[in-house]
Short mmCIF file of C-alpha atoms and ligand atoms in Angstrom, two decimals:
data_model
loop_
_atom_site.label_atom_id
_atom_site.label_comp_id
_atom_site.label_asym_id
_atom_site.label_seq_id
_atom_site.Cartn_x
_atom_site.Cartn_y
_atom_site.Cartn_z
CA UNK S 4 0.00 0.00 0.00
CA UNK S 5 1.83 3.71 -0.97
CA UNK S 6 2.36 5.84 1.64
CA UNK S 7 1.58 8.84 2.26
CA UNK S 8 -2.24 8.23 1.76
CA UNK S 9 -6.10 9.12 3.06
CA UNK S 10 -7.82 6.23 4.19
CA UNK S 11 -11.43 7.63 3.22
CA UNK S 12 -14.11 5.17 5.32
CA UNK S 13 -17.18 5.41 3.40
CA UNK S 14 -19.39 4.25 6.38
CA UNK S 15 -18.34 6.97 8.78
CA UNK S 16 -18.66 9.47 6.45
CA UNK S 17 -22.55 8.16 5.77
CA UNK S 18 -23.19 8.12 9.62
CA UNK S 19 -21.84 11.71 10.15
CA UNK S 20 -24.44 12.96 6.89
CA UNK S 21 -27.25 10.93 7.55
CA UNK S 22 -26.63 12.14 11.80
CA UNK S 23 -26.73 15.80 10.30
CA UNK S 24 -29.33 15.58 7.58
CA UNK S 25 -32.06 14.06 10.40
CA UNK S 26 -31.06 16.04 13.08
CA UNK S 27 -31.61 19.10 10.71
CA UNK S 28 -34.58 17.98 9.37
CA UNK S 29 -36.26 18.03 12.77
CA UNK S 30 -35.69 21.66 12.75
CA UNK S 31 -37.11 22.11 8.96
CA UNK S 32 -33.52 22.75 7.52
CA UNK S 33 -32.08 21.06 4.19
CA UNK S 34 -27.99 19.73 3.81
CA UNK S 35 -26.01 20.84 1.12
CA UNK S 36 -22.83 19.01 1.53
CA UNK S 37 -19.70 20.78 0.35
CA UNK S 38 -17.30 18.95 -1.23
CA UNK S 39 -14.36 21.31 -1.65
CA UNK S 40 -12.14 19.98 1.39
CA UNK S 41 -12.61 16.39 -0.78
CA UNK S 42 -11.53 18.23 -4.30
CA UNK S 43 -15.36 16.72 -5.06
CA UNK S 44 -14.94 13.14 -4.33
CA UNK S 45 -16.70 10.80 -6.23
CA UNK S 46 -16.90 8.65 -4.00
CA UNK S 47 -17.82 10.70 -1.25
CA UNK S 48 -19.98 12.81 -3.17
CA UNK S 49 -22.11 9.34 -3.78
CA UNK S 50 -21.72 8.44 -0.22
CA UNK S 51 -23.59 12.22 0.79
CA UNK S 52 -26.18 11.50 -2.04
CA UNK S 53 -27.28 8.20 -0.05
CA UNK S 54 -27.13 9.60 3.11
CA UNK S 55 -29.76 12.42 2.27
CA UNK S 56 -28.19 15.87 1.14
CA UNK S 57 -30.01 18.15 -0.87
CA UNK S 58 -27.57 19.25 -3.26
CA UNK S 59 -24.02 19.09 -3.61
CA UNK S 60 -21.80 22.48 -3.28
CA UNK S 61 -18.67 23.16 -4.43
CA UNK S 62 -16.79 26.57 -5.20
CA UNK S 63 -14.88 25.34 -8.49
CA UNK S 64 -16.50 24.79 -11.24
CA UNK S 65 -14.04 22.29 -12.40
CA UNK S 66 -15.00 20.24 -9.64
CA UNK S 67 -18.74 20.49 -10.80
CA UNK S 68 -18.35 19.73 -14.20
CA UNK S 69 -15.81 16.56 -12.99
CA UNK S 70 -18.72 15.72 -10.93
CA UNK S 71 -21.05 15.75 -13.87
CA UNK S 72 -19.00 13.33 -15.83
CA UNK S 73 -19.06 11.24 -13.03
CA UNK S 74 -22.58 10.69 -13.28
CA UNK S 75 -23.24 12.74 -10.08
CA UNK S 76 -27.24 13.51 -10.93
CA UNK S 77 -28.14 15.61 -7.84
CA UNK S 78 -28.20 19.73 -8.38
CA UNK S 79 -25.06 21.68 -7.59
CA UNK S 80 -25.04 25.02 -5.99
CA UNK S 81 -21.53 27.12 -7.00
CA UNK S 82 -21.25 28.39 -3.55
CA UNK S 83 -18.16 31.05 -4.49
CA UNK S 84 -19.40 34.14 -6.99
CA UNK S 85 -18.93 32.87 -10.20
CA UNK S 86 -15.62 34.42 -12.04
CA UNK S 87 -17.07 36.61 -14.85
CA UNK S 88 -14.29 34.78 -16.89
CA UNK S 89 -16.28 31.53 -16.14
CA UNK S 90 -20.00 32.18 -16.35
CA UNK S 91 -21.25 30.21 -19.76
CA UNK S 92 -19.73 27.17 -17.92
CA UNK S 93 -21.21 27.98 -14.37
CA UNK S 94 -24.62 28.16 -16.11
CA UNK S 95 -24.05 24.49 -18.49
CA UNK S 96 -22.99 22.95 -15.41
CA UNK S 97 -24.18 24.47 -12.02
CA UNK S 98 -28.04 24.72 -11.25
CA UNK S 99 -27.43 27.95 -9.52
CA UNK S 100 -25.13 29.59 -7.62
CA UNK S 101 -23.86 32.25 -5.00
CA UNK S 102 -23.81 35.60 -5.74
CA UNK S 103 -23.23 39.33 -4.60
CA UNK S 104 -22.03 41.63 -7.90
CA UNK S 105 -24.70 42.76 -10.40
CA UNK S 106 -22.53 42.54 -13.12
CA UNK S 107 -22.01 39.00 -12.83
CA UNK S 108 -25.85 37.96 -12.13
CA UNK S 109 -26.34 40.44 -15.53
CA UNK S 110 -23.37 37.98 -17.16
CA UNK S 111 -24.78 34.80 -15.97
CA UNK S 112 -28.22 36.28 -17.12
CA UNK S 113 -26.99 36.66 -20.62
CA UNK S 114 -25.24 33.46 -21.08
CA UNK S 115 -28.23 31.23 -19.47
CA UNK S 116 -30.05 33.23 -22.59
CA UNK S 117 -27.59 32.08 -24.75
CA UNK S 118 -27.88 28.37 -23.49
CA UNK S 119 -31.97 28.28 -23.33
CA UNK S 120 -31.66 27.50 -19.47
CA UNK S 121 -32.71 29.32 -16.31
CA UNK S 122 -29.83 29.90 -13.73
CA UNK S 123 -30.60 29.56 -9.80
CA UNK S 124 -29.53 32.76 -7.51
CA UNK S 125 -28.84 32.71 -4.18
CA UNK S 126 -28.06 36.27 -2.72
CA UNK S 127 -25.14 36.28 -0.43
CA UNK S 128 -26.17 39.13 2.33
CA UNK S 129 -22.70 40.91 4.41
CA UNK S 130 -23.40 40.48 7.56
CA UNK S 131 -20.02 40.84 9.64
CA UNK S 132 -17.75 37.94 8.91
CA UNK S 133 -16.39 40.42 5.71
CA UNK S 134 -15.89 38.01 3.33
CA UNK S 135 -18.38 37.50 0.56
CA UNK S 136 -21.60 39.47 0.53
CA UNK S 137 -24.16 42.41 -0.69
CA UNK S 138 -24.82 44.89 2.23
CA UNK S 139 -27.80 44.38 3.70
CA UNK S 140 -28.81 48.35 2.76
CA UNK S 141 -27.77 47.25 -1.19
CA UNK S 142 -30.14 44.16 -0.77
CA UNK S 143 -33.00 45.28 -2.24
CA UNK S 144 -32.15 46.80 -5.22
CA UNK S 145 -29.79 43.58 -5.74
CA UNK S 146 -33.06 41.32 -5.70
CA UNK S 147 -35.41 44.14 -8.17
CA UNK S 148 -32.21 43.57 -10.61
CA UNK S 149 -32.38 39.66 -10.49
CA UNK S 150 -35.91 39.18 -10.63
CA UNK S 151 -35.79 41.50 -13.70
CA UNK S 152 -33.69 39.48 -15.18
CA UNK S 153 -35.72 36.47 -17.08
CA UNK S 154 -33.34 33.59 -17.66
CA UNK S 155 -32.49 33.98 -13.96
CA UNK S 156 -34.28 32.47 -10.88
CA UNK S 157 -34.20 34.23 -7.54
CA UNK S 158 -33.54 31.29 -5.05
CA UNK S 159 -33.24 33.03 -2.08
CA UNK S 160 -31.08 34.75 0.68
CA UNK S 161 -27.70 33.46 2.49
CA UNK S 162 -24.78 34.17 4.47
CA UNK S 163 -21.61 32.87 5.27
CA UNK S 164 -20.32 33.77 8.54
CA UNK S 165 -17.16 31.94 10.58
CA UNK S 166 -14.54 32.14 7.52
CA UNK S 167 -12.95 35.24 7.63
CA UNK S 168 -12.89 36.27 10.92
CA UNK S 169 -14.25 33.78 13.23
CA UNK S 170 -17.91 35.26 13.50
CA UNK S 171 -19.76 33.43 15.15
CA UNK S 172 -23.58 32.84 14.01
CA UNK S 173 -25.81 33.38 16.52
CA UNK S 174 -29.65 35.02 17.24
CA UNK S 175 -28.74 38.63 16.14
CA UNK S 176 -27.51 37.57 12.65
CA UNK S 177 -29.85 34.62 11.83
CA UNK S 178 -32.31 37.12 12.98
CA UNK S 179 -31.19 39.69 10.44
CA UNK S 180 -31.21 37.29 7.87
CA UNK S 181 -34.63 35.88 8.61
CA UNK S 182 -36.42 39.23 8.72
CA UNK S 183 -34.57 40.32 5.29
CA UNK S 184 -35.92 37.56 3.60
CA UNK S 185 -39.13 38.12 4.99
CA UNK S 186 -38.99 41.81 3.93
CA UNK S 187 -37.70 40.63 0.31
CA UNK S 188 -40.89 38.41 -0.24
CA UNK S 189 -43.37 41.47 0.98
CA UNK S 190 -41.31 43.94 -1.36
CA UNK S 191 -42.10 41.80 -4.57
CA UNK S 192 -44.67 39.95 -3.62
CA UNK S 193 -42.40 36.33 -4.23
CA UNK S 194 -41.59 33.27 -2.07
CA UNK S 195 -37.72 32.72 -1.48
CA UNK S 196 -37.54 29.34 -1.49
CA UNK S 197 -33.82 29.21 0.71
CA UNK S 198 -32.63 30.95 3.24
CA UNK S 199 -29.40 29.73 3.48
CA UNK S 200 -27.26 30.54 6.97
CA UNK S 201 -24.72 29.22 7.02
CA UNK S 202 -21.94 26.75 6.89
CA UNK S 203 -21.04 24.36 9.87
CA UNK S 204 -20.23 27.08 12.19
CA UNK S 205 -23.87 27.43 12.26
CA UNK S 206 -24.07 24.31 13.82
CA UNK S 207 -23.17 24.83 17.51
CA UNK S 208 -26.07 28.02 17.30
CA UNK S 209 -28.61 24.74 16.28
CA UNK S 210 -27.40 22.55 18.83
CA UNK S 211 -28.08 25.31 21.84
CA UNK S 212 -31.85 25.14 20.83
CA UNK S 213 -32.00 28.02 18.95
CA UNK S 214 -35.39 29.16 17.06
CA UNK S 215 -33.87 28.60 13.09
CA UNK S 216 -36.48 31.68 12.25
CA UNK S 217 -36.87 31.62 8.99
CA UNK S 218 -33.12 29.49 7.95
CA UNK S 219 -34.38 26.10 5.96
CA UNK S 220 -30.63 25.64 4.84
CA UNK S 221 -26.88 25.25 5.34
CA UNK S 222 -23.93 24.40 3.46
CA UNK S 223 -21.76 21.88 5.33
CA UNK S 224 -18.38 20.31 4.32
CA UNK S 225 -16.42 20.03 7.78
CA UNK S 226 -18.83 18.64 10.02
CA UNK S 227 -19.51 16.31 7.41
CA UNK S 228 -16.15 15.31 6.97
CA UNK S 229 -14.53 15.84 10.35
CA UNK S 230 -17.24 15.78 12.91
CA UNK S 231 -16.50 18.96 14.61
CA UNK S 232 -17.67 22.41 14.20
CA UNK S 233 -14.81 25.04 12.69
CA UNK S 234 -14.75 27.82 15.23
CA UNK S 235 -14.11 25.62 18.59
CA UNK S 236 -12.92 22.67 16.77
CA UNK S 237 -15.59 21.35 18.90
CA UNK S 238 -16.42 17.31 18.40
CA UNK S 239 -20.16 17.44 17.19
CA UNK S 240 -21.95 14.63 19.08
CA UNK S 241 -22.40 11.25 17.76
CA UNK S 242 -19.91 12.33 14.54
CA UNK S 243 -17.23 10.41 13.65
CA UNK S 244 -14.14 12.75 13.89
CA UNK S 245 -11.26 10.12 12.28
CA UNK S 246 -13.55 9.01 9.21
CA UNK S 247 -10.26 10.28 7.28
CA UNK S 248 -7.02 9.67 8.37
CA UNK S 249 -3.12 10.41 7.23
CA UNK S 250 -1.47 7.13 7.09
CA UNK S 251 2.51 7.69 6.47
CA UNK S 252 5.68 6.05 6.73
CA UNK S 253 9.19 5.93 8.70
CA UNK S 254 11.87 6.16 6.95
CA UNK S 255 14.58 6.81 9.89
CA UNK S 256 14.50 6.08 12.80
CA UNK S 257 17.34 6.65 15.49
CA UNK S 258 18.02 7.74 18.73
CA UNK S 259 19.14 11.49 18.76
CA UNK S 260 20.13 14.59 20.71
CA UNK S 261 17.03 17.35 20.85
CA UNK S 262 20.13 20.17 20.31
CA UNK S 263 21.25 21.00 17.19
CA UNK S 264 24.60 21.61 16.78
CA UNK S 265 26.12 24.35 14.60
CA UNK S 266 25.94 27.87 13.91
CA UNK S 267 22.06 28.31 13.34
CA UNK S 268 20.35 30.91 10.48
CA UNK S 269 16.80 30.76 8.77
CA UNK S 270 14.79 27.08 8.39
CA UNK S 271 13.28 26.49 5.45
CA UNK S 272 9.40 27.22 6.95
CA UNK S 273 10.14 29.97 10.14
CA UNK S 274 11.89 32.98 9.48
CA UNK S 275 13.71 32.43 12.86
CA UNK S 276 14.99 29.56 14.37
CA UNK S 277 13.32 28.91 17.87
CA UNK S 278 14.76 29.15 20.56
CA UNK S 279 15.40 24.76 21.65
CA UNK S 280 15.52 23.25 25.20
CA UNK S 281 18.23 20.09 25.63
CA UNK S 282 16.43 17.72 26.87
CA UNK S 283 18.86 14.94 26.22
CA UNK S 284 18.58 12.27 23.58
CA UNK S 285 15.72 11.07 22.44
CA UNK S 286 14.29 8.14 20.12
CA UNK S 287 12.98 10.32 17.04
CA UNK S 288 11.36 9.25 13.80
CA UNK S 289 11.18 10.59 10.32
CA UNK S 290 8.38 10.45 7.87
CA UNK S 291 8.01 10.59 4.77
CA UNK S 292 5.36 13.29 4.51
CA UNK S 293 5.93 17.15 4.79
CA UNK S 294 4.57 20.47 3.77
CA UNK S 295 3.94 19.60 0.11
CA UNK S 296 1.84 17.03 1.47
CA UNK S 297 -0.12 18.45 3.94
CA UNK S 298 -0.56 21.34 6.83
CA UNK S 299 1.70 19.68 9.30
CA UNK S 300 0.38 21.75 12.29
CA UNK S 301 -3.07 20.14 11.28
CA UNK S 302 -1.59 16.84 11.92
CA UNK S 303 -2.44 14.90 15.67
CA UNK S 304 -0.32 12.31 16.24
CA UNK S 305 -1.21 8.69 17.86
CA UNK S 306 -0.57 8.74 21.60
CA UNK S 307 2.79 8.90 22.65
CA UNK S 308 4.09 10.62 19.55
CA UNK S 309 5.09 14.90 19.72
CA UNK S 310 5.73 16.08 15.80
CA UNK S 311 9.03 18.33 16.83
CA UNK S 312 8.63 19.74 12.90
CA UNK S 313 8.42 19.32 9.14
CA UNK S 314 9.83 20.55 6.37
CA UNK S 315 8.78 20.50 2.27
CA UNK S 316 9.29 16.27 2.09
CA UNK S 317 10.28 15.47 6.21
CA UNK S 318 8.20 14.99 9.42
CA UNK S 319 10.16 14.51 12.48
CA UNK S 320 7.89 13.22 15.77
CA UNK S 321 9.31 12.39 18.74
CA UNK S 322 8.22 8.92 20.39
CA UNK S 323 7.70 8.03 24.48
CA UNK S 324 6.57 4.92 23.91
CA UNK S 325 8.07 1.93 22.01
CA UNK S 326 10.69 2.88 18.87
CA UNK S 327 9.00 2.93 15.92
CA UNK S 328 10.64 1.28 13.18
CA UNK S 329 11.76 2.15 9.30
CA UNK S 330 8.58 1.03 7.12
CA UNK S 331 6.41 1.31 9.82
CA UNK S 332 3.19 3.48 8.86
CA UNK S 333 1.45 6.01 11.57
CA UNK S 334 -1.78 6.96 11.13
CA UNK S 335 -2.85 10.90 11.92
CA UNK S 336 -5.66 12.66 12.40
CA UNK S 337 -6.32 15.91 10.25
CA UNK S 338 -7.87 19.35 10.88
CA UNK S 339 -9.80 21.42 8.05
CA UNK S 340 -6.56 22.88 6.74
CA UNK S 341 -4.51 19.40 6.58
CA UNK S 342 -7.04 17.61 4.96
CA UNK S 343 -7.42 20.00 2.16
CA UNK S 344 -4.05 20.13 1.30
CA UNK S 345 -3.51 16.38 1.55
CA UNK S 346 -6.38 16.45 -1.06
CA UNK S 347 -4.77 18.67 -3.13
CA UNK S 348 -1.33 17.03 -2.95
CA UNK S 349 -0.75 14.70 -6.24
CA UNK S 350 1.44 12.63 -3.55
CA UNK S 351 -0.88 11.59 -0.85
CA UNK S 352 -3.44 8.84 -2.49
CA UNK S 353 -6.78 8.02 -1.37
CA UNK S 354 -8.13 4.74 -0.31
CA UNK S 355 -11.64 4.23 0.38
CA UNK S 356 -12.08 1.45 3.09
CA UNK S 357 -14.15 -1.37 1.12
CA UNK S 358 -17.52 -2.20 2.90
CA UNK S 359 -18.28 -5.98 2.81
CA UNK S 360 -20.96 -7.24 0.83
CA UNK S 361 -23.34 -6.71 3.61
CA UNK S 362 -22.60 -3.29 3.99
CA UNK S 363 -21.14 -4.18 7.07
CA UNK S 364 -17.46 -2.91 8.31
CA UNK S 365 -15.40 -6.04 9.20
CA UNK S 366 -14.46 -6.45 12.57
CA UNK S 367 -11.94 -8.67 14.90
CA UNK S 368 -8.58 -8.42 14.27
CA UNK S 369 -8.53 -8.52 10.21
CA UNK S 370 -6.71 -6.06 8.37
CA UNK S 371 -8.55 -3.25 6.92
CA UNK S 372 -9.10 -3.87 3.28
CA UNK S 373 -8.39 -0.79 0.78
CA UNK S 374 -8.86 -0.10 -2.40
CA UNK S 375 -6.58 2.57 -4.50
CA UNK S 376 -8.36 4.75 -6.11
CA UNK S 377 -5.16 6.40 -7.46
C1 PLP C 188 -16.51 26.44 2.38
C2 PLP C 188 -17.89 27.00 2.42
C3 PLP C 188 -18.91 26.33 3.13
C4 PLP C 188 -18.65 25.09 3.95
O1 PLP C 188 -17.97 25.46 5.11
P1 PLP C 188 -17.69 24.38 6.28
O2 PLP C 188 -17.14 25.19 7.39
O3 PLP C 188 -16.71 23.42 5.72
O4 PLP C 188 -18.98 23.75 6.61
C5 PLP C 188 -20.19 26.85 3.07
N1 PLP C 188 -20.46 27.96 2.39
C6 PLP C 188 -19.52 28.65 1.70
C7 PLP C 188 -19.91 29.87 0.96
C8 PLP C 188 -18.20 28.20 1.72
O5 PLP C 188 -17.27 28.89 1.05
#
């Protein structure tokens, strides 16, 4: 099996949708899963599908046409403005999509013309995280220019809150959101048929038994994938948060002093050196994974093992326990920003743990069985 690699269990991943899709339903809201972290996984993508999601959102329309070749049938929200460079294919291959600038709602307006289709809009609202988003005093006049336009279709309202700068989603801004979707519909007399708050930082706000108002709708990639909510790192309950792991392997291992020695300048990832501590020798490993592969400071070690550092191709941990041994693989645990680079990195392959024919994970002491997808 080639190391490094993401061991993708397709079972986990269902139980942390299906968990989120039913608990959400109870409170009258609908799951688009976002499938950006994953670079659009088929197989995960399917996995979602099963497990109840609406829709599938992604903000590359790459990944959405890839998804379309793969025979992925459900709709597809672009949930980043579409690039003015990029709308004919946004409209051939995205239902609808997120937007806040008027001249690319007129673009994709023009181009679903071209194409015979009707586009879905959802209206990204400001409000605080400053990151994507119309002002809520530009709102209006926003939603009179998309409804005037013929070959598009005015989905409804959202926000995005938690990326940027942490903002947390809570009464005041779901509250804010509610009412100006409310206000939208008694302007023009339509029915907004989302109102879309948030991602999975909205999550924690649901869980404390908070009134949704008026929200029917979020967008959620990391609780899906991880199990925890992004602003805490908080374990949602009853989610698996190790449905994808980091599995890579030693290729020293030796006993060592924790001093360098040596006249000391710049390392190749801090600008200064920091300051070290000898605490004598110590039994030390080295991996073959590094910061071309993933976001080593998103990495959490078994127990017993301290990652001292990384560099481009190295990881160097630090062992209490037994010595590990060359060839030997560890197996990590990843935070948002180490799984999406491990994604992205054309070294790290993904295996997705076969289910038996029952559907059943094998248990007992068996070996896992994987198959390569790459
Ligand atoms: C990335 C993204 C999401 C999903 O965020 P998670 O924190 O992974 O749930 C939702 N909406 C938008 C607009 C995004 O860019």
């Amino acid at each position: 099996m080639s190391a490094p690699r993401l061991e993708i269990d397709l079972d986990r991943l269902h139980h942390n949708a299906r968990t989120l899709v039913e608990r959400l339903a109870c409170q009258g809201i609908a799951v688009t899963g976002v499938s950006k972290a994953c670079l659009g996984h088929p197989e995960i993508v399917r996995t979602w599908v099963a497990a109840g999601v609406s829709s599938i959102g992604e903000s590359r329309i790459e990944t959405i046409e890839a998804l379309a070749r793969a025979g992925v049938a459900v709709p597809m929200l672009l949930i980043r403005s579409p690039m003015l460079s990029q709308v004919e294919r946004v409209v051939a291959h995205a239902a609808s999509s997120c937007n806040s600038e008027p001249a690319v709602l007129e673009a994709l307006a023009a181009a679903a013309t071209r194409q015979g289709r009707r586009h879905g809009v959802v209206l990204m609202v400001e409000l605080g995280d400053l990151r994507e988003g119309i002002l809520p005093a530009d709102l209006e006049a926003v939603a009179r220019l998309t409804l005037a336009l013929p070959s598009l279709r005015l989905m409804g309202i959202g926000s995005n809150l938690g990326c940027q700068h942490g903002v947390r989603p809570g009464d005041g801004t779901m509250a804010e959101l509610s009412a100006l979707a409310t206000a939208l519909e008694g302007r023009f007399g339509v029915q907004l048929e989302l109102v879309s708050g948030g991602n999975s930082a909205n999550l924690p706000w649901l869980a404390a038994g908070a009134a949704p108002g008026r929200i029917n709708h979020l967008r959620l990639g990391e609780a899906l994938l991880l199990g925890r909510e992004p602003l805490d790192r908080t374990v949602i309950p009853g989610l698996h948060t190790d449905a994808i792991t980091l599995v890579a392997e030693v290729i020293e291992a030796k006993r060592k002093p924790t001093l360098p020695w040596g006249d000391r300048g710049h390392t190749s990832f801090a600008a200064t050196a920091a300051p070290l501590t000898d605490r004598g020798v110590r039994q030390r490993a080295l991996l073959a994974v590094g910061e071309q592969d993933v976001n080593p400071s998103g990495l959490e070690p078994p127990p017993g093992l301290t990652i001292i550092g990384a560099s481009s191709d190295h990881l160097i941990v630090e062992g209490s326990g037994a010595a590990l041994r060359v060839g030997e693989e560890v197996r990590f645990n990843l935070d948002y920003s180490a799984l999406l680079r491990a994604m992205t990195s054309p070294f790290v392959s993904r295996c997705v743990l076969a289910r038996s024919p029952a559907g059943r994970r094998s248990v007992g002491g068996q070996p896992k069985q994987l198959l390569p997808l790459k």
